[in-house]
Amino acid sequence: MDDIDSAIIRHLQRDARLTNRELARLVGVAPSTCLERVRSLRARGVITGYHAAVDPRALGRPLQALIFARLRPLSREVITGFQHYLSQQPEVLSVLVVSGDEDFVIQVAVPTIERLHAFLMDQVSARREVVNFRSSVIYQQTVTQVLAPVDEGRRGDA
Amino acid sequence: MDDIDSAIIRHLQRDARLTNRELARLVGVAPSTCLERVRSLRARGVITGYHAAVDPRALGRPLQALIFARLRPLSREVITGFQHYLSQQPEVLSVLVVSGDEDFVIQVAVPTIERLHAFLMDQVSARREVVNFRSSVIYQQTVTQVLAPVDEGRRGDA
DNA sequence: ATTGAAATAACTCTCAC
DNA sequence: GTGAGAGTTATTTCAAT
């Protein structure tokens, strides 16, 4: 992971359809070198895939929300089962298992507030392992497009 | 947005580097038709971009957390300012402005628990507009790779 | 709106340096 | 890490349906 690898990652996060030629030009190496670098990044698991991003609004899901849920008993089986169940629901964008006041944080995208309520009642509240939950409407969302390697400037490994 | 568009979106979300030929074969239309469809989806803003996904662990950020923050005064200026500030921090993956008990939900990726603590103290707690906050370590995360158009089966628009 | 084919253009990959 | 060449593949256009 040197500066060239970092630059490659940075560019491909912004535009995964860059050709090898173009990418090589952007990072300042020969196409053959660039190809080898990208291959290595894939092989090492630094780059995990290339994905088209779609606008939920264009897909009829203009409303997003977070759902915070507490589960009991909090066993591995219950967690795995609930995760698997959620991943099958079309409304669900992401599922986080977290420490703290809640056990699950679920991000959903739905067409209407009625559909959100229906999801909460029929898909969440109906589950026996969910002892309680709350939800928050998402007003705004900004996602960092480009994730950089840790800069060693800010030390935290004292 | 017919079945062909849906299929195109589905495949490109899984692999944005599919060639037009391959994509056409997968969805069962001629390459020329497929090209036209993809162009239209881009032009209409259904597909917003193509991005390489990178593993935060490979970039030296194995630890992720959510930070829940309450801000005061909750004015447009304060919200915008805090959003902008956060988007400049390399630790930040996404920023959500939400309703409910908290105003901001921030997802971060850091190298160590020490760095998380440092971020909370130096970057969050230090801000005057943050009246209080809490954090949750993320144990597991599953993100839905493919977002489908709303299926009209589950009605919510009564 | 979709198709099929043909022409053009561009890329990927390998190898020797 | 580089550069060039050979081979391959894709993109694009156009006439027809």
Short mmCIF file of C-alpha atoms (C1' of nucleotides) in Angstrom, two decimals:
data_model
loop_
_atom_site.label_atom_id
_atom_site.label_comp_id
_atom_site.label_asym_id
_atom_site.label_seq_id
_atom_site.Cartn_x
_atom_site.Cartn_y
_atom_site.Cartn_z
CA MET A 1 0.00 0.00 0.00
CA ASP A 2 2.08 2.87 -1.24
CA ASP A 3 1.01 6.17 -2.75
CA ILE A 4 0.25 4.59 -6.11
CA ASP A 5 -2.06 1.99 -4.57
CA SER A 6 -3.76 4.73 -2.60
CA ALA A 7 -4.28 6.78 -5.73
CA ILE A 8 -5.68 3.79 -7.60
CA ILE A 9 -8.14 3.08 -4.81
CA ARG A 10 -9.14 6.70 -4.63
CA HIS A 11 -9.92 6.91 -8.34
CA LEU A 12 -11.73 3.58 -8.55
CA GLN A 13 -13.96 4.48 -5.64
CA ARG A 14 -15.10 7.52 -7.56
CA ASP A 15 -15.42 5.79 -10.93
CA ALA A 16 -15.21 2.03 -11.14
CA ARG A 17 -15.55 2.08 -14.91
CA LEU A 18 -12.27 3.83 -15.54
CA THR A 19 -10.33 1.89 -18.11
CA ASN A 20 -6.93 0.62 -17.18
CA ARG A 21 -5.39 3.08 -19.58
CA GLU A 22 -7.16 6.07 -18.12
CA LEU A 23 -6.44 4.96 -14.57
CA ALA A 24 -2.76 4.51 -15.40
CA ARG A 25 -2.64 7.99 -16.78
CA LEU A 26 -4.33 9.42 -13.67
CA VAL A 27 -1.95 7.78 -11.23
CA GLY A 28 1.12 8.35 -13.38
CA VAL A 29 2.29 4.84 -14.19
CA ALA A 30 2.35 2.65 -17.27
CA PRO A 31 -0.82 0.70 -18.12
CA SER A 32 0.94 -2.59 -17.53
CA THR A 33 2.03 -1.50 -14.09
CA CYS A 34 -1.43 -0.24 -13.31
CA LEU A 35 -3.04 -3.50 -14.39
CA GLU A 36 -0.72 -5.43 -12.10
CA ARG A 37 -1.49 -3.09 -9.20
CA VAL A 38 -5.25 -3.36 -9.61
CA ARG A 39 -5.01 -7.13 -9.85
CA SER A 40 -2.99 -7.26 -6.69
CA LEU A 41 -5.45 -5.01 -4.86
CA ARG A 42 -8.28 -7.32 -5.86
CA ALA A 43 -6.32 -10.43 -4.92
CA ARG A 44 -5.39 -9.00 -1.53
CA GLY A 45 -9.01 -8.15 -0.85
CA VAL A 46 -8.46 -4.40 -0.66
CA ILE A 47 -10.91 -3.92 -3.50
CA THR A 48 -13.88 -6.17 -2.82
CA GLY A 49 -16.01 -5.41 -5.84
CA TYR A 50 -17.42 -2.89 -8.29
CA HIS A 51 -20.99 -1.75 -7.84
CA ALA A 52 -23.43 0.56 -9.58
CA ALA A 53 -25.03 3.02 -7.18
CA VAL A 54 -28.74 3.57 -7.65
CA ASP A 55 -30.97 6.34 -6.36
CA PRO A 56 -33.59 4.90 -3.98
CA ARG A 57 -35.97 7.69 -4.98
CA ALA A 58 -35.82 6.62 -8.61
CA LEU A 59 -36.77 3.14 -7.46
CA GLY A 60 -39.85 4.35 -5.65
CA ARG A 61 -38.30 4.50 -2.19
CA PRO A 62 -38.02 8.18 -1.32
CA LEU A 63 -38.29 7.72 2.44
CA GLN A 64 -35.50 6.31 4.60
CA ALA A 65 -35.40 5.56 8.28
CA LEU A 66 -33.33 3.97 11.00
CA ILE A 67 -34.82 1.34 13.24
CA PHE A 68 -33.22 0.63 16.59
CA ALA A 69 -34.15 -2.71 18.08
CA ARG A 70 -33.40 -4.60 21.28
CA LEU A 71 -33.47 -8.39 21.15
CA ARG A 72 -33.76 -11.06 23.81
CA PRO A 73 -32.29 -13.50 24.40
CA LEU A 74 -29.19 -11.99 22.84
CA SER A 75 -27.68 -15.26 21.72
CA ARG A 76 -25.70 -15.95 18.59
CA GLU A 77 -28.62 -17.93 17.20
CA VAL A 78 -31.10 -15.11 17.72
CA ILE A 79 -28.75 -12.54 16.22
CA THR A 80 -27.98 -14.65 13.17
CA GLY A 81 -31.61 -15.53 12.67
CA PHE A 82 -32.78 -11.93 12.85
CA GLN A 83 -30.01 -10.78 10.51
CA HIS A 84 -30.94 -13.39 7.99
CA TYR A 85 -34.61 -12.52 8.27
CA LEU A 86 -33.94 -8.83 7.75
CA SER A 87 -31.66 -9.39 4.78
CA GLN A 88 -34.62 -10.96 3.00
CA GLN A 89 -36.83 -7.91 3.41
CA PRO A 90 -36.74 -5.65 0.36
CA GLU A 91 -37.06 -2.53 2.51
CA VAL A 92 -33.76 -3.17 4.28
CA LEU A 93 -30.61 -1.39 3.13
CA SER A 94 -28.23 -2.35 5.91
CA VAL A 95 -28.17 -4.12 9.22
CA LEU A 96 -25.75 -3.29 12.02
CA VAL A 97 -25.20 -5.32 15.14
CA VAL A 98 -23.98 -2.92 17.77
CA SER A 99 -23.05 -2.47 21.39
CA GLY A 100 -24.88 -0.09 23.68
CA ASP A 101 -28.50 0.71 24.32
CA GLU A 102 -29.65 -1.10 21.20
CA ASP A 103 -28.60 -4.36 19.63
CA PHE A 104 -29.61 -3.75 16.02
CA VAL A 105 -29.59 -0.65 13.86
CA ILE A 106 -31.47 -1.19 10.63
CA GLN A 107 -31.59 1.23 7.73
CA VAL A 108 -34.64 0.96 5.48
CA ALA A 109 -35.91 2.66 2.34
CA VAL A 110 -39.66 2.75 1.72
CA PRO A 111 -42.16 4.42 -0.59
CA THR A 112 -44.28 6.11 2.04
CA ILE A 113 -44.64 6.73 5.74
CA GLU A 114 -47.51 4.25 5.70
CA ARG A 115 -45.20 1.58 4.37
CA LEU A 116 -42.67 2.41 7.07
CA HIS A 117 -45.31 1.97 9.72
CA ALA A 118 -46.47 -1.26 8.14
CA PHE A 119 -42.90 -2.55 8.13
CA LEU A 120 -42.44 -1.68 11.79
CA MET A 121 -45.69 -3.35 12.80
CA ASP A 122 -45.69 -6.37 10.53
CA GLN A 123 -42.01 -7.13 10.03
CA VAL A 124 -40.32 -5.89 13.21
CA SER A 125 -42.78 -5.74 16.06
CA ALA A 126 -44.24 -9.08 15.05
CA ARG A 127 -40.95 -10.86 15.78
CA ARG A 128 -40.87 -12.51 19.17
CA GLU A 129 -37.16 -11.82 19.75
CA VAL A 130 -37.69 -8.05 19.42
CA VAL A 131 -38.40 -6.84 22.95
CA ASN A 132 -38.60 -3.20 21.92
CA PHE A 133 -37.67 -0.80 19.16
CA ARG A 134 -37.82 2.78 18.02
CA SER A 135 -37.39 4.48 14.69
CA SER A 136 -35.98 7.70 13.29
CA VAL A 137 -36.73 9.27 9.96
CA ILE A 138 -33.64 10.19 7.96
CA TYR A 139 -33.82 13.80 6.84
CA GLN A 140 -30.45 13.98 5.14
CA GLN A 141 -27.66 11.58 4.35
CA THR A 142 -24.13 12.19 3.18
CA VAL A 143 -21.91 9.21 2.44
CA THR A 144 -18.17 9.49 2.09
CA GLN A 145 -17.43 8.34 -1.42
CA VAL A 146 -13.74 7.79 -0.97
CA LEU A 147 -12.25 5.93 1.95
CA ALA A 148 -8.54 6.59 2.36
CA PRO A 149 -5.95 4.46 4.12
CA VAL A 150 -5.23 5.66 7.65
CA ASP A 151 -2.92 8.60 7.59
CA GLU A 152 -0.22 7.82 10.10
CA GLY A 153 -0.17 11.45 11.11
CA ARG A 154 -2.92 11.12 13.68
CA ARG A 155 -1.48 8.59 16.08
CA GLY A 156 -3.82 6.43 18.06
CA ASP A 157 -1.67 3.39 18.60
CA ALA A 158 0.13 4.61 21.66
CA MET B 1 -38.79 1.01 -15.40
CA ASP B 2 -39.87 -2.32 -16.73
CA ASP B 3 -38.52 -5.78 -16.04
CA ILE B 4 -35.55 -5.28 -18.32
CA ASP B 5 -34.51 -2.08 -16.56
CA SER B 6 -34.89 -3.83 -13.24
CA ALA B 7 -32.71 -6.69 -14.40
CA ILE B 8 -30.05 -4.30 -15.68
CA ILE B 9 -29.98 -2.46 -12.37
CA ARG B 10 -29.82 -5.69 -10.47
CA HIS B 11 -26.83 -6.98 -12.40
CA LEU B 12 -24.92 -3.70 -12.40
CA GLN B 13 -25.30 -3.35 -8.66
CA ARG B 14 -23.58 -6.69 -8.26
CA ASP B 15 -20.89 -6.08 -10.88
CA ALA B 16 -20.44 -2.64 -12.33
CA ARG B 17 -17.72 -3.83 -14.67
CA LEU B 18 -19.95 -6.10 -16.69
CA THR B 19 -19.42 -5.40 -20.35
CA ASN B 20 -22.38 -4.31 -22.38
CA ARG B 21 -22.27 -7.57 -24.27
CA GLU B 22 -22.34 -9.67 -21.16
CA LEU B 23 -25.05 -7.55 -19.58
CA ALA B 24 -27.17 -7.80 -22.71
CA ARG B 25 -26.82 -11.56 -22.65
CA LEU B 26 -27.81 -11.71 -18.96
CA VAL B 27 -30.96 -9.65 -19.39
CA GLY B 28 -31.89 -11.20 -22.72
CA VAL B 29 -31.77 -8.29 -25.15
CA ALA B 30 -29.51 -7.20 -27.97
CA PRO B 31 -26.34 -5.28 -27.05
CA SER B 32 -27.59 -2.19 -28.84
CA THR B 33 -30.82 -2.25 -26.86
CA CYS B 34 -28.93 -2.82 -23.66
CA LEU B 35 -26.63 0.10 -24.32
CA GLU B 36 -29.59 2.37 -24.89
CA ARG B 37 -31.24 1.19 -21.68
CA VAL B 38 -28.16 1.75 -19.55
CA ARG B 39 -27.70 5.22 -21.01
CA SER B 40 -31.27 6.08 -20.24
CA LEU B 41 -30.93 4.83 -16.67
CA ARG B 42 -27.89 7.02 -16.19
CA ALA B 43 -29.56 10.02 -17.81
CA ARG B 44 -32.65 9.62 -15.68
CA GLY B 45 -30.53 9.46 -12.55
CA VAL B 46 -31.55 5.95 -11.63
CA ILE B 47 -27.91 4.86 -11.79
CA THR B 48 -25.88 7.57 -10.08
CA GLY B 49 -22.41 6.15 -10.48
CA TYR B 50 -20.07 3.18 -10.44
CA HIS B 51 -17.87 2.67 -7.43
CA ALA B 52 -15.19 0.27 -6.29
CA ALA B 53 -15.88 -1.10 -2.82
CA VAL B 54 -12.89 -1.28 -0.52
CA ASP B 55 -12.40 -3.21 2.68
CA PRO B 56 -11.86 -0.77 5.56
CA ARG B 57 -9.77 -3.42 7.34
CA ALA B 58 -7.36 -3.54 4.43
CA LEU B 59 -6.99 0.21 4.75
CA GLY B 60 -6.04 0.02 8.38
CA ARG B 61 -9.50 0.76 9.78
CA PRO B 62 -10.71 -2.49 11.33
CA LEU B 63 -12.94 -0.86 13.94
CA GLN B 64 -16.26 0.80 13.15
CA ALA B 65 -18.67 2.63 15.38
CA LEU B 66 -21.82 4.71 15.38
CA ILE B 67 -21.87 8.06 17.10
CA PHE B 68 -25.20 9.56 18.13
CA ALA B 69 -25.08 13.28 18.75
CA ARG B 70 -27.50 15.96 19.87
CA LEU B 71 -26.92 19.50 18.68
CA ARG B 72 -28.15 22.87 19.88
CA PRO B 73 -29.33 25.19 18.57
CA LEU B 74 -30.79 22.91 15.92
CA SER B 75 -30.76 25.48 13.16
CA ARG B 76 -30.09 24.95 9.50
CA GLU B 77 -26.77 26.74 9.86
CA VAL B 78 -25.60 24.53 12.72
CA ILE B 79 -26.66 21.36 10.92
CA THR B 80 -24.97 22.32 7.67
CA GLY B 81 -21.84 23.43 9.45
CA PHE B 82 -21.52 20.23 11.44
CA GLN B 83 -22.19 18.10 8.37
CA HIS B 84 -19.50 19.92 6.45
CA TYR B 85 -17.07 19.61 9.32
CA LEU B 86 -17.69 15.88 9.65
CA SER B 87 -17.34 15.23 5.94
CA GLN B 88 -13.79 16.51 6.17
CA GLN B 89 -12.79 14.02 8.85
CA PRO B 90 -11.11 10.94 7.38
CA GLU B 91 -12.66 8.70 10.03
CA VAL B 92 -16.20 9.44 8.87
CA LEU B 93 -18.00 7.02 6.55
CA SER B 94 -21.48 8.50 6.59
CA VAL B 95 -23.49 11.20 8.29
CA LEU B 96 -27.23 10.97 8.86
CA VAL B 97 -29.46 13.79 10.03
CA VAL B 98 -32.38 12.16 11.75
CA SER B 99 -35.52 12.74 13.76
CA GLY B 100 -35.96 11.40 17.25
CA ASP B 101 -33.78 11.29 20.34
CA GLU B 102 -30.65 12.19 18.41
CA ASP B 103 -30.02 14.66 15.64
CA PHE B 104 -26.96 13.08 14.00
CA VAL B 105 -25.93 9.49 13.47
CA ILE B 106 -22.33 9.24 12.33
CA GLN B 107 -20.61 6.09 11.16
CA VAL B 108 -16.84 6.03 11.53
CA ALA B 109 -14.02 3.60 10.75
CA VAL B 110 -10.84 3.79 12.82
CA PRO B 111 -7.65 1.80 13.39
CA THR B 112 -8.02 1.27 17.12
CA ILE B 113 -10.28 1.85 20.09
CA GLU B 114 -7.83 4.54 21.18
CA ARG B 115 -8.36 6.36 17.94
CA LEU B 116 -12.11 6.10 18.37
CA HIS B 117 -11.84 7.63 21.80
CA ALA B 118 -9.56 10.34 20.50
CA PHE B 119 -12.04 11.14 17.75
CA LEU B 120 -14.90 11.38 20.22
CA MET B 121 -12.96 13.65 22.55
CA ASP B 122 -11.10 15.82 20.08
CA GLN B 123 -13.40 15.93 17.07
CA VAL B 124 -16.91 15.53 18.51
CA SER B 125 -16.99 16.55 22.13
CA ALA B 126 -14.84 19.58 21.40
CA ARG B 127 -17.54 21.09 19.18
CA ARG B 128 -19.65 23.67 20.97
CA GLU B 129 -22.84 22.76 19.11
CA VAL B 130 -22.69 19.17 20.39
CA VAL B 131 -24.65 19.17 23.63
CA ASN B 132 -24.26 15.44 24.16
CA PHE B 133 -23.40 12.23 22.38
CA ARG B 134 -22.97 8.52 22.80
CA SER B 135 -21.29 5.84 20.76
CA SER B 136 -21.82 2.21 19.84
CA VAL B 137 -19.23 -0.21 18.54
CA ILE B 138 -20.31 -2.05 15.40
CA TYR B 139 -19.87 -5.79 15.84
CA GLN B 140 -21.28 -6.88 12.51
CA GLN B 141 -22.54 -5.20 9.40
CA THR B 142 -24.45 -6.56 6.44
CA VAL B 143 -25.26 -4.25 3.56
CA THR B 144 -27.85 -5.09 0.96
CA GLN B 145 -25.96 -5.21 -2.30
CA VAL B 146 -28.94 -5.01 -4.58
CA LEU B 147 -31.75 -2.52 -4.15
CA ALA B 148 -34.85 -3.45 -6.12
CA PRO B 149 -37.67 -1.19 -7.28
CA VAL B 150 -40.66 -1.29 -4.95
CA ASP B 151 -42.71 -4.34 -5.60
CA GLU B 152 -46.26 -3.16 -5.93
CA GLY B 153 -47.43 -6.26 -4.13
CA ARG B 154 -47.03 -4.84 -0.64
CA ARG B 155 -49.38 -1.88 -0.76
CA GLY B 156 -48.73 1.04 1.51
CA ASP B 157 -50.38 3.81 -0.43
CA ALA B 158 -53.86 3.33 0.88
"C1'" DA C 1 -38.68 0.43 -29.34
"C1'" DT C 2 -35.79 -3.45 -30.69
"C1'" DT C 3 -32.71 -6.05 -33.55
"C1'" DG C 4 -28.59 -7.81 -36.11
"C1'" DA C 5 -24.48 -7.04 -38.36
"C1'" DA C 6 -20.64 -4.59 -39.82
"C1'" DA C 7 -17.12 -1.08 -39.16
"C1'" DT C 8 -14.64 1.41 -36.14
"C1'" DA C 9 -12.26 2.10 -32.11
"C1'" DA C 10 -10.31 0.84 -27.84
"C1'" DC C 11 -8.69 -2.00 -24.57
"C1'" DT C 12 -6.17 -5.92 -22.28
"C1'" DC C 13 -2.41 -8.73 -21.90
"C1'" DT C 14 2.19 -10.58 -22.63
"C1'" DC C 15 6.91 -10.27 -23.20
"C1'" DA C 16 11.51 -8.39 -23.53
"C1'" DC C 17 14.06 -4.58 -21.57
"C1'" DG D 1 8.34 -0.47 -13.52
"C1'" DT D 2 8.16 0.32 -18.70
"C1'" DG D 3 6.84 0.24 -23.66
"C1'" DA D 4 5.17 -1.69 -27.70
"C1'" DG D 5 2.84 -5.07 -30.30
"C1'" DA D 6 -0.57 -8.69 -31.14
"C1'" DG D 7 -4.75 -10.27 -30.23
"C1'" DT D 8 -9.15 -9.70 -28.56
"C1'" DT D 9 -13.17 -7.40 -27.35
"C1'" DA D 10 -16.21 -3.83 -26.99
"C1'" DT D 11 -18.83 0.23 -28.69
"C1'" DT D 12 -21.38 2.42 -32.07
"C1'" DT D 13 -24.09 3.21 -36.11
"C1'" DC D 14 -27.55 2.16 -39.36
"C1'" DA D 15 -31.16 0.03 -41.94
"C1'" DA D 16 -35.00 -2.98 -41.17
"C1'" DT D 17 -38.78 -4.69 -38.37
#
